[in-house]
Coordinates of C-alpha atoms and ligand atoms in Angstrom, one line a residue:
M1 CA -20.0 15.9 -13.3
E2 CA -18.2 14.2 -10.4
K3 CA -18.4 15.7 -6.9
K4 CA -15.2 17.6 -6.3
A5 CA -13.1 16.9 -3.2
W6 CA -9.6 17.8 -2.0
W7 CA -8.7 14.1 -1.4
K8 CA -9.5 13.3 -5.0
E9 CA -7.2 16.1 -6.2
S10 CA -4.4 15.1 -3.8
V11 CA -1.2 13.0 -4.3
V12 CA -0.2 11.0 -1.2
Y13 CA 3.4 10.2 -0.3
Q14 CA 3.8 7.2 2.0
I15 CA 6.6 7.1 4.6
Y16 CA 7.8 3.9 6.3
P17 CA 9.4 5.7 9.2
R18 CA 11.8 2.9 10.1
S19 CA 13.5 3.2 6.7
F20 CA 13.2 6.9 5.9
N21 CA 15.7 8.9 7.8
D22 CA 17.6 8.3 11.0
S23 CA 18.4 11.5 13.0
N24 CA 20.1 10.0 16.0
G25 CA 22.4 7.3 14.6
D26 CA 20.7 4.2 16.1
G27 CA 20.2 2.8 12.7
I28 CA 16.4 3.2 12.8
G29 CA 14.5 6.0 11.1
D30 CA 12.6 8.4 13.4
L31 CA 10.2 11.3 13.6
K32 CA 12.9 13.9 13.8
G33 CA 14.4 12.4 10.7
I34 CA 11.1 12.8 8.9
I35 CA 10.9 16.5 10.1
E36 CA 14.3 17.1 8.5
K37 CA 13.0 15.9 5.2
L38 CA 9.7 17.7 5.1
D39 CA 11.0 20.3 2.7
Y40 CA 12.0 17.5 0.3
V41 CA 8.5 16.0 0.5
K42 CA 6.9 19.4 0.0
D43 CA 9.1 20.1 -2.9
L44 CA 7.8 17.0 -4.7
G45 CA 4.5 18.7 -4.9
V46 CA 2.5 16.1 -2.9
D47 CA -0.3 17.1 -0.6
V48 CA -0.6 14.3 2.0
I49 CA 1.8 12.1 3.9
W50 CA 0.7 8.7 5.0
L51 CA 2.7 7.6 8.0
C52 CA 3.1 3.9 8.6
P53 CA 2.5 3.0 12.3
I54 CA 4.5 5.1 14.7
Y55 CA 2.8 3.8 17.9
Q56 CA 4.3 1.9 20.8
S57 CA 5.0 -1.6 19.7
P58 CA 7.2 -4.6 20.5
N59 CA 7.9 -4.7 16.7
D60 CA 7.0 -8.3 16.0
D61 CA 5.6 -6.9 12.7
N62 CA 7.4 -3.5 12.5
G63 CA 4.8 -1.5 14.3
Y64 CA 1.7 -3.3 12.9
D65 CA 1.5 -4.9 16.4
I66 CA 0.5 -2.0 18.6
S67 CA 0.8 -2.1 22.4
D68 CA -0.4 1.5 23.0
Y69 CA -2.4 3.4 20.4
Q70 CA -1.7 6.7 22.2
G71 CA 2.0 6.4 22.7
I72 CA 4.9 6.8 20.3
M73 CA 7.4 3.9 19.6
K74 CA 10.5 4.8 21.6
E75 CA 12.8 4.2 18.6
F76 CA 10.8 6.8 16.7
G77 CA 10.8 9.6 19.4
T78 CA 8.2 11.1 21.6
M79 CA 4.7 12.5 21.4
K80 CA 6.3 16.0 21.5
D81 CA 8.2 15.0 18.3
F82 CA 5.0 13.9 16.8
D83 CA 3.3 17.2 17.6
T84 CA 6.2 19.1 16.0
L85 CA 5.9 16.9 13.0
L86 CA 2.2 17.6 12.6
E87 CA 2.7 21.3 13.1
E88 CA 5.7 21.5 10.7
A89 CA 3.8 19.5 8.1
H90 CA 0.7 21.7 8.4
N91 CA 2.9 24.8 8.2
R92 CA 4.0 23.6 4.8
G93 CA 0.4 22.8 3.7
L94 CA 1.0 19.0 4.0
K95 CA -1.6 16.8 5.6
I96 CA -0.9 13.7 7.7
L97 CA -2.7 10.4 7.3
M98 CA -2.2 8.0 10.1
D99 CA -2.1 4.2 9.9
L100 CA -5.0 2.8 11.9
V101 CA -4.4 -0.9 12.9
V102 CA -7.5 -2.1 14.6
N103 CA -8.1 -5.6 13.3
H104 CA -5.7 -6.7 15.9
T105 CA -3.4 -5.3 18.6
S106 CA -0.2 -6.5 20.1
D107 CA -0.4 -9.2 22.7
E108 CA 1.4 -6.7 24.9
H109 CA -1.5 -4.2 24.7
A110 CA -3.2 -3.6 28.0
W111 CA -6.5 -4.8 26.6
F112 CA -5.0 -8.2 25.7
I113 CA -3.2 -8.5 29.0
E114 CA -6.6 -7.9 30.8
S115 CA -8.5 -10.2 28.4
R116 CA -6.2 -13.1 28.8
K117 CA -6.6 -13.0 32.6
G118 CA -10.3 -13.5 31.9
E119 CA -11.3 -11.8 35.1
D120 CA -12.6 -8.3 34.2
P121 CA -16.0 -8.8 32.4
F122 CA -15.3 -5.6 30.4
Y123 CA -12.2 -7.0 28.8
R124 CA -13.0 -10.7 28.8
D125 CA -14.5 -10.7 25.3
F126 CA -12.2 -8.1 23.8
Y127 CA -10.6 -10.8 21.6
I128 CA -11.8 -13.9 20.0
W129 CA -11.5 -16.8 22.4
S130 CA -12.5 -20.4 22.2
K131 CA -12.2 -23.4 24.6
E132 CA -11.5 -25.8 21.7
K133 CA -9.6 -25.0 18.5
P134 CA -12.6 -24.2 16.3
N135 CA -11.2 -24.8 12.8
N136 CA -8.1 -25.2 10.6
W137 CA -7.6 -21.6 9.6
E138 CA -4.1 -20.6 8.8
S139 CA -2.6 -17.2 9.6
Y140 CA -1.4 -14.8 7.0
F141 CA 2.2 -15.4 8.2
G142 CA 1.9 -19.2 8.1
G143 CA 1.0 -21.7 10.9
F144 CA -2.4 -22.0 12.5
A145 CA -4.4 -18.9 13.3
W146 CA -5.4 -20.2 16.8
E147 CA -2.9 -20.0 19.6
Y148 CA -3.4 -21.7 23.0
D149 CA -2.9 -19.3 25.8
E150 CA -1.5 -20.8 29.0
T151 CA -2.9 -18.1 31.2
R152 CA -6.5 -18.3 30.1
K153 CA -6.3 -21.9 29.0
E154 CA -8.2 -21.1 25.8
Y155 CA -7.3 -20.5 22.2
Y156 CA -7.3 -17.0 20.7
L157 CA -7.5 -16.0 17.0
H158 CA -4.6 -14.3 15.3
L159 CA -4.9 -13.8 11.5
F160 CA -1.3 -12.5 11.5
S161 CA 1.5 -13.4 14.0
K162 CA 0.6 -14.9 17.3
K163 CA 1.7 -11.6 18.8
Q164 CA -1.2 -9.9 16.9
P165 CA -4.4 -11.2 18.5
D166 CA -7.6 -10.2 16.6
L167 CA -9.9 -7.8 18.3
N168 CA -13.5 -9.0 18.7
W169 CA -15.5 -6.4 16.7
K170 CA -18.8 -8.0 17.7
N171 CA -18.2 -6.6 21.1
P172 CA -19.7 -3.0 21.2
N173 CA -17.2 -2.0 23.9
V174 CA -14.3 -2.8 21.5
R175 CA -15.8 -0.6 18.9
E176 CA -16.4 2.2 21.3
K177 CA -12.8 2.1 22.6
V178 CA -11.5 2.2 19.0
Y179 CA -13.8 5.1 18.1
E180 CA -12.6 6.9 21.2
M181 CA -9.0 6.5 20.2
M182 CA -9.7 7.6 16.6
T183 CA -11.4 10.7 17.9
W184 CA -8.5 11.5 20.2
W185 CA -6.1 11.5 17.2
L186 CA -8.5 13.5 15.0
E187 CA -8.9 16.1 17.8
K188 CA -5.1 16.4 17.8
G189 CA -5.5 17.6 14.2
I190 CA -4.5 14.6 12.0
D191 CA -6.0 14.6 8.6
G192 CA -7.3 11.0 8.1
F193 CA -6.6 7.3 8.4
R194 CA -5.3 4.5 6.2
M195 CA -6.9 1.5 7.8
D196 CA -4.9 -1.7 8.0
V197 CA -6.7 -4.8 6.7
I198 CA -10.0 -3.2 7.5
N199 CA -12.1 -5.7 5.6
L200 CA -11.0 -8.5 8.0
I201 CA -12.7 -7.0 11.1
S202 CA -15.9 -9.1 10.8
K203 CA -15.4 -12.9 10.8
M204 CA -17.8 -15.4 9.4
D205 CA -20.2 -16.7 12.0
G206 CA -19.6 -20.3 13.1
F207 CA -15.9 -20.3 12.0
P208 CA -16.3 -22.8 9.1
E209 CA -13.3 -25.0 8.2
G210 CA -10.9 -23.8 5.5
E211 CA -10.0 -25.9 2.4
P212 CA -7.1 -28.2 3.0
I213 CA -4.3 -28.0 0.5
P214 CA -3.3 -31.6 -0.4
H215 CA 0.5 -31.3 -0.2
T216 CA 0.8 -29.7 3.2
P217 CA -0.4 -30.4 6.7
Y218 CA -1.3 -26.7 6.8
T219 CA -4.5 -25.4 5.3
E220 CA -5.3 -22.8 2.6
K221 CA -5.6 -19.3 3.9
N222 CA -9.1 -19.2 4.9
P223 CA -11.6 -17.5 2.7
Y224 CA -14.0 -16.8 5.6
V225 CA -12.4 -13.8 7.1
V226 CA -12.6 -11.2 4.3
C227 CA -15.7 -8.9 4.2
G228 CA -17.5 -10.8 6.9
P229 CA -21.3 -10.4 7.6
H230 CA -21.0 -7.2 9.7
L231 CA -18.3 -5.4 7.9
H232 CA -20.5 -2.7 6.3
E233 CA -22.5 -2.3 9.5
Y234 CA -19.3 -1.6 11.4
L235 CA -17.9 0.8 8.8
K236 CA -21.1 2.7 8.7
E237 CA -21.1 3.0 12.4
M238 CA -17.5 4.2 12.4
N239 CA -18.4 6.7 9.8
Q240 CA -21.4 8.0 11.6
K241 CA -19.7 8.2 15.1
V242 CA -16.3 9.4 14.0
L243 CA -15.3 10.0 10.4
S244 CA -18.3 12.1 9.3
K245 CA -17.5 14.7 11.9
Y246 CA -14.2 15.7 10.3
D247 CA -13.1 16.8 6.9
I248 CA -10.6 14.0 6.4
M249 CA -9.2 11.4 4.0
T250 CA -10.0 7.7 4.5
V251 CA -8.6 4.7 2.7
G252 CA -9.0 1.1 3.8
E253 CA -6.6 -1.7 3.0
A254 CA -8.8 -4.5 1.7
L255 CA -7.2 -8.0 1.2
N256 CA -8.7 -10.3 -1.4
I257 CA -11.6 -8.0 -2.0
T258 CA -14.0 -8.3 -4.9
L259 CA -15.1 -5.4 -7.0
E260 CA -18.6 -5.8 -5.7
E261 CA -17.5 -5.4 -2.1
G262 CA -15.1 -2.6 -3.0
K263 CA -17.9 -0.7 -4.6
K264 CA -20.0 -1.0 -1.5
I265 CA -17.3 0.4 0.7
T266 CA -16.4 3.3 -1.5
D267 CA -19.9 4.2 -2.7
E268 CA -20.3 7.8 -1.4
R269 CA -24.0 7.2 -0.8
E270 CA -23.2 4.4 1.6
H271 CA -21.1 6.6 4.0
E272 CA -18.3 4.1 4.7
L273 CA -14.8 4.9 3.3
Q274 CA -13.6 7.1 0.5
M275 CA -11.1 4.7 -1.0
I276 CA -9.8 1.2 -0.6
F277 CA -6.5 -0.4 -1.6
H278 CA -7.6 -3.5 -3.4
F279 CA -4.9 -6.1 -4.3
E280 CA -6.0 -7.6 -7.5
H281 CA -3.2 -5.9 -9.6
M282 CA -0.7 -6.7 -6.8
N283 CA -1.6 -10.4 -7.2
V284 CA -1.4 -10.4 -10.9
E285 CA 1.4 -13.0 -11.1
Y286 CA -0.3 -15.4 -8.6
P287 CA -4.1 -14.9 -8.5
G288 CA -5.7 -16.8 -5.7
K289 CA -2.4 -18.2 -4.6
E290 CA 0.4 -17.5 -2.2
K291 CA 3.0 -15.0 -3.6
W292 CA 6.0 -17.3 -3.4
T293 CA 6.9 -17.5 -7.1
D294 CA 9.3 -15.8 -9.4
K295 CA 6.8 -15.5 -12.3
R296 CA 6.6 -12.3 -14.3
F297 CA 3.3 -10.7 -15.0
K298 CA 1.4 -10.6 -18.3
L299 CA 0.4 -7.1 -19.4
V300 CA -3.0 -8.1 -20.6
D301 CA -3.9 -9.5 -17.2
L302 CA -2.7 -6.3 -15.5
K303 CA -4.7 -4.1 -17.9
K304 CA -7.9 -6.1 -17.5
I305 CA -7.7 -5.8 -13.7
L306 CA -7.0 -2.0 -13.7
A307 CA -9.7 -1.4 -16.3
K308 CA -12.2 -3.4 -14.3
W309 CA -11.6 -1.2 -11.2
Q310 CA -11.5 2.0 -13.2
D311 CA -14.9 1.2 -14.7
G312 CA -16.3 -0.4 -11.6
L313 CA -15.8 2.6 -9.3
K314 CA -16.6 5.2 -11.8
D315 CA -20.0 6.3 -10.8
H316 CA -20.1 6.5 -7.1
G317 CA -16.7 5.3 -5.8
W318 CA -13.2 6.4 -6.1
N319 CA -9.9 4.6 -6.9
S320 CA -6.7 4.7 -5.1
L321 CA -3.8 4.3 -7.5
Y322 CA -0.7 2.5 -6.3
W323 CA 2.2 0.4 -7.5
N324 CA 4.2 0.2 -4.3
N325 CA 4.0 0.2 -0.6
H326 CA 5.9 -1.3 2.3
D327 CA 4.5 -4.8 1.6
Q328 CA 5.3 -4.9 -2.2
P329 CA 8.4 -5.3 -4.3
R330 CA 9.6 -2.3 -6.1
V331 CA 7.6 -1.6 -9.2
V332 CA 10.5 -0.8 -11.6
S333 CA 11.8 -4.3 -10.9
R334 CA 8.4 -5.9 -11.1
F335 CA 6.6 -4.3 -14.1
G336 CA 9.6 -2.4 -15.6
D337 CA 13.2 -3.1 -16.1
D338 CA 15.8 -2.4 -13.4
G339 CA 18.7 -3.0 -15.8
E340 CA 19.3 -1.3 -19.1
Y341 CA 15.9 0.5 -19.2
W342 CA 15.7 1.4 -15.6
E343 CA 15.1 5.1 -16.2
P344 CA 12.6 5.0 -19.0
S345 CA 10.7 2.2 -17.5
A346 CA 10.4 3.9 -14.1
K347 CA 9.1 7.0 -15.9
M348 CA 6.7 5.0 -18.0
L349 CA 5.2 3.3 -15.0
A350 CA 4.8 6.6 -13.2
T351 CA 3.0 8.0 -16.3
C352 CA 0.7 5.0 -16.4
L353 CA -0.3 5.3 -12.8
H354 CA -0.6 9.0 -12.4
L355 CA -2.7 9.6 -15.4
M356 CA -5.4 7.1 -14.5
K357 CA -8.4 8.2 -12.6
G358 CA -8.0 8.1 -8.8
T359 CA -5.8 9.4 -6.0
P360 CA -2.1 8.4 -6.6
Y361 CA 0.1 7.1 -3.8
I362 CA 3.9 7.3 -4.1
Y363 CA 5.9 5.1 -1.8
Q364 CA 9.2 6.5 -0.5
G365 CA 11.9 5.8 -3.0
E366 CA 9.5 5.1 -5.9
E367 CA 10.1 8.7 -7.0
I368 CA 13.8 7.9 -7.6
G369 CA 13.2 4.5 -9.1
M370 CA 14.5 2.4 -6.1
T371 CA 14.8 -1.3 -7.1
N372 CA 14.4 -4.7 -5.5
V373 CA 17.4 -6.0 -3.5
K374 CA 19.1 -9.4 -3.5
F375 CA 20.7 -10.0 -0.2
P376 CA 22.9 -13.2 -0.3
S377 CA 21.7 -14.8 2.9
I378 CA 18.3 -15.4 4.6
S379 CA 19.8 -14.0 7.7
D380 CA 20.0 -10.6 6.0
Y381 CA 16.3 -10.5 5.9
R382 CA 14.2 -9.0 8.7
D383 CA 10.5 -9.4 7.7
I384 CA 8.5 -11.8 9.8
E385 CA 6.5 -12.8 6.6
I386 CA 9.7 -13.7 4.7
L387 CA 11.2 -15.6 7.5
A388 CA 8.1 -17.6 8.2
A389 CA 7.6 -18.4 4.5
Y390 CA 11.3 -19.4 4.1
D391 CA 10.8 -21.9 6.9
K392 CA 7.6 -23.3 5.6
Y393 CA 8.6 -23.6 2.0
T394 CA 12.1 -25.0 2.5
K395 CA 11.2 -27.3 5.4
M396 CA 7.7 -28.4 4.5
L397 CA 7.1 -27.8 0.8
G398 CA 10.4 -29.1 -0.6
Y399 CA 11.7 -25.8 -2.0
T400 CA 15.5 -25.6 -2.3
H401 CA 17.2 -22.6 -0.7
E402 CA 18.0 -21.2 -4.2
Q403 CA 14.4 -21.6 -5.3
M404 CA 13.0 -19.8 -2.3
M405 CA 15.5 -17.0 -2.5
K406 CA 14.4 -16.3 -6.0
C407 CA 10.8 -15.9 -4.8
I408 CA 12.0 -13.6 -2.0
Y409 CA 14.0 -11.6 -4.5
S410 CA 10.8 -11.2 -6.6
F411 CA 8.1 -10.7 -3.9
G412 CA 9.6 -10.3 -0.4
R413 CA 8.4 -7.3 1.5
D414 CA 11.9 -6.3 2.5
N415 CA 12.4 -5.2 -1.1
G416 CA 10.3 -2.2 -0.2
R417 CA 11.9 -1.7 3.2
T418 CA 15.6 -1.1 2.5
P419 CA 16.6 2.4 3.6
M420 CA 15.8 5.4 1.6
Q421 CA 18.7 6.4 -0.7
W422 CA 19.4 10.0 0.0
N423 CA 22.9 10.3 -1.4
D424 CA 26.1 8.4 -2.2
S425 CA 27.7 8.7 1.3
K426 CA 27.9 5.8 3.7
N427 CA 24.5 4.0 4.2
A428 CA 23.0 6.2 1.5
G429 CA 22.8 9.0 3.9
F430 CA 20.1 7.2 5.8
T431 CA 22.0 6.8 9.1
Q432 CA 25.3 7.5 10.8
G433 CA 25.0 4.1 12.6
T434 CA 24.4 0.6 11.5
P435 CA 21.1 0.4 9.6
W436 CA 18.5 -2.1 10.9
I437 CA 18.4 -3.7 7.5
G438 CA 21.0 -3.5 4.7
V439 CA 21.1 -0.7 2.2
N440 CA 20.6 -1.6 -1.4
P441 CA 24.1 -1.6 -2.8
N442 CA 23.0 0.4 -5.9
Y443 CA 22.6 3.6 -3.8
T444 CA 25.7 5.2 -5.4
K445 CA 23.8 5.1 -8.7
I446 CA 20.3 5.7 -7.4
N447 CA 19.9 8.4 -4.9
V448 CA 18.0 11.6 -4.3
E449 CA 20.9 14.0 -4.3
K450 CA 22.0 12.9 -7.8
Q451 CA 18.5 13.1 -9.2
L452 CA 17.9 16.6 -7.7
R453 CA 20.8 17.8 -9.8
D454 CA 19.7 16.2 -13.0
K455 CA 16.7 17.8 -14.6
N456 CA 15.9 14.7 -16.6
S457 CA 15.8 12.4 -13.7
I458 CA 13.0 10.1 -12.6
L459 CA 12.5 12.4 -9.6
H460 CA 12.0 15.5 -11.8
Y461 CA 9.6 13.4 -13.9
Y462 CA 7.5 12.6 -10.9
K463 CA 7.4 16.3 -10.0
K464 CA 6.2 17.2 -13.4
L465 CA 3.5 14.5 -13.3
I466 CA 2.3 15.8 -9.9
K467 CA 2.3 19.4 -11.2
L468 CA 0.3 18.4 -14.3
R469 CA -2.5 17.0 -12.1
K470 CA -2.7 20.4 -10.4
S471 CA -3.2 22.3 -13.6
H472 CA -5.4 19.9 -15.6
E473 CA -8.8 19.0 -14.1
I474 CA -9.2 16.3 -16.7
I475 CA -6.4 14.3 -15.0
V476 CA -8.4 14.2 -11.8
Y477 CA -12.0 14.1 -13.0
G478 CA -11.9 12.9 -16.6
D479 CA -13.5 9.5 -17.5
F480 CA -11.2 6.6 -18.2
K481 CA -11.4 4.4 -21.3
M482 CA -9.0 1.5 -22.0
L483 CA -8.0 1.0 -25.6
Y484 CA -6.4 -2.1 -27.3
E485 CA -7.1 -4.2 -24.2
E486 CA -5.8 -7.4 -25.8
D487 CA -2.5 -5.9 -27.0
P488 CA 0.2 -7.8 -25.1
N489 CA 2.8 -5.0 -25.3
L490 CA 1.1 -1.6 -25.2
F491 CA -1.0 0.0 -22.5
V492 CA -3.1 2.7 -24.1
Y493 CA -6.0 4.7 -22.6
E494 CA -8.0 7.8 -22.9
R495 CA -9.2 10.3 -20.4
I496 CA -12.2 12.4 -21.3
L497 CA -13.7 15.5 -19.8
E498 CA -16.1 17.9 -21.5
G499 CA -14.2 19.4 -24.4
E500 CA -10.9 17.7 -23.6
K501 CA -9.2 14.4 -24.2
I502 CA -6.0 12.8 -23.1
L503 CA -4.4 9.9 -24.9
V504 CA -1.8 8.0 -22.9
V505 CA 0.4 5.6 -24.9
L506 CA 2.8 3.3 -23.1
N507 CA 5.2 0.7 -24.3
F508 CA 5.6 -2.0 -21.6
T509 CA 8.5 -3.8 -23.4
K510 CA 12.2 -3.5 -24.0
E511 CA 11.6 -3.8 -27.7
E512 CA 10.4 -1.1 -30.1
Q513 CA 6.7 -1.4 -30.9
T514 CA 4.5 0.0 -33.6
F515 CA 1.6 2.1 -32.5
N516 CA -1.4 2.7 -34.7
P517 CA -3.4 5.5 -33.2
P518 CA -7.2 5.2 -33.0
E519 CA -8.9 6.6 -36.0
E520 CA -10.2 9.7 -34.3
W521 CA -6.7 10.7 -33.1
L522 CA -4.9 10.0 -36.4
G523 CA -3.3 13.1 -37.9
K524 CA -4.4 15.4 -35.1
E525 CA -2.1 18.1 -33.6
A526 CA -2.1 17.7 -29.9
E527 CA -0.1 19.0 -27.0
V528 CA 2.4 16.6 -25.6
L529 CA 1.7 16.8 -21.8
I530 CA 4.6 14.6 -20.8
S531 CA 6.9 12.0 -22.4
N532 CA 10.1 10.1 -21.4
Y533 CA 11.6 10.6 -24.9
E534 CA 11.4 13.5 -27.3
N535 CA 8.0 13.7 -28.9
E536 CA 6.1 15.9 -31.2
G537 CA 2.4 16.8 -31.0
K538 CA 1.3 15.3 -34.4
I539 CA -0.3 12.0 -33.8
T540 CA 0.7 9.5 -36.5
E541 CA 1.6 5.8 -36.8
K542 CA 4.8 5.6 -34.9
T543 CA 7.5 3.4 -33.6
L544 CA 7.6 3.5 -29.8
K545 CA 11.0 3.2 -28.2
P546 CA 11.7 0.7 -25.3
Y547 CA 9.4 1.6 -22.4
E548 CA 8.3 4.8 -24.1
A549 CA 5.5 6.8 -22.6
V550 CA 3.7 9.8 -24.1
A551 CA 0.5 11.6 -23.1
Y552 CA -1.2 13.9 -25.6
L553 CA -3.8 16.5 -24.7
L554 CA -6.4 17.4 -27.3
K555 CA -8.8 20.3 -27.0
N556 CA -11.9 20.7 -29.1
Ligands
NOJ1 C1 -1.0 -5.0 6.3 C2 0.2 -4.2 6.5 O1 0.4 -3.3 5.5 C3 1.3 -5.2 6.8 O2 2.6 -4.6 6.8 C4 1.0 -5.9 8.0 O3 2.0 -6.9 8.2 C5 -0.4 -6.5 8.1 N1 -1.4 -5.6 7.5 C6 -0.8 -6.9 9.5 O4 -1.0 -5.7 10.2

């Protein structure tokens, strides 16, 4: 039997502070705003809050460009507010997971300011400098990944924006400084880290050229930066020097990672990280390509990916389960239906995710079925990635405005960043001022207050799912088995633990579908654990309603 751990039994709630709750009317969410909503978060039944970056930052990439790791962004409040937040969260039994962004800093960080002067030998090699432009690598936000610095008269590497220079992890002093900073936060009492693009910290030696794409003067995102030669060595060192000294949760964001590499990082015997966020299911519409498309996913592809990771990490690793975060479109719009079947499809997707094996992550607003947004003009958008891509695709790759907007409506990151919809008052109750980004106009229909009143709401359904996990060990520790993998409409799986079994049956379409239960379940009387329609315990051939979800529990 699996080793038990609190972080395996937990449910995480992710907060994007900028868009969560604004307490002072400046249009930007803040720490006091989060404190005001802690009872709401606690009431959901979750155990851990993952806070997106709250550190000092010039906000080129909304806080993922940090200029002081030990200071709080002024729009969000003060360190005193943070201490109160931590204390108030702990008083309610909620843990706090902090975002750790150490692949890069802001170019306004003191380390970079020193490094670009090139004078102090301690800081000179804190970043990745080169006299010549070494290769054609493209940054994740478009454009070349090497920027010429007028002060130092050399190029530096930035895999994200040019205001996010990459730290040089080869330099032991960089690693020591990072570990020191991590220890400082852990000593303050935080409960773990979500590590931003952690699998990019080691770059391929020799900086090989990337593959050119024929139709653009730019080059393919380079494949040489993920899971570089020293990644595991650095993670082991970080674990030994910092992480292993605390009883904490760790999850690493891992771009373009393969199962083999994911296994190595999460293998408990390797002492690196507990979980990763892989992206394979998030890239299901555009594997190996850029995300600027308006294609819809195919269920069989999605199932194969999820089953592969469920199986792949089953022995010594652990899965994180997520549909949403601040970089992804809203799941109900993406894999469900945000029109007629909004409610059943949001519940179906929640069932699908929460009953698989792993630690589930809920992104703010997912629990009320928040949807994608369609702002009319590109000037309504705020995300650096969207704006750079709009420029590149319309100016260089021949997309029309309409074509590109369709892609942004499907996959733009701002879909996940519109303000949290608390109620049907002005600005959805998010702010008394002017919100930094527009509110989704559907807030009068989709909001927390309304769903708290309605016992059949998506919100109450999430609460029920979370509660089930607390009372059924099988949901946490049971083995996973995918059934009917080739079925294009149904997602069906089993969970198995000692004398118990769960059968999860999900209709991923707007049409009715016939479900023929597996032989061994046929005719059995089971307990209906949860369903988004009325369901009885007897398992027979049945017609599933649009986006129907039902989970049966069978005891021997
Ligand atoms: C991943 C973060 O989730 C994303 O928001 C950010 O832009 C990049 N890493 C760069 O830090």
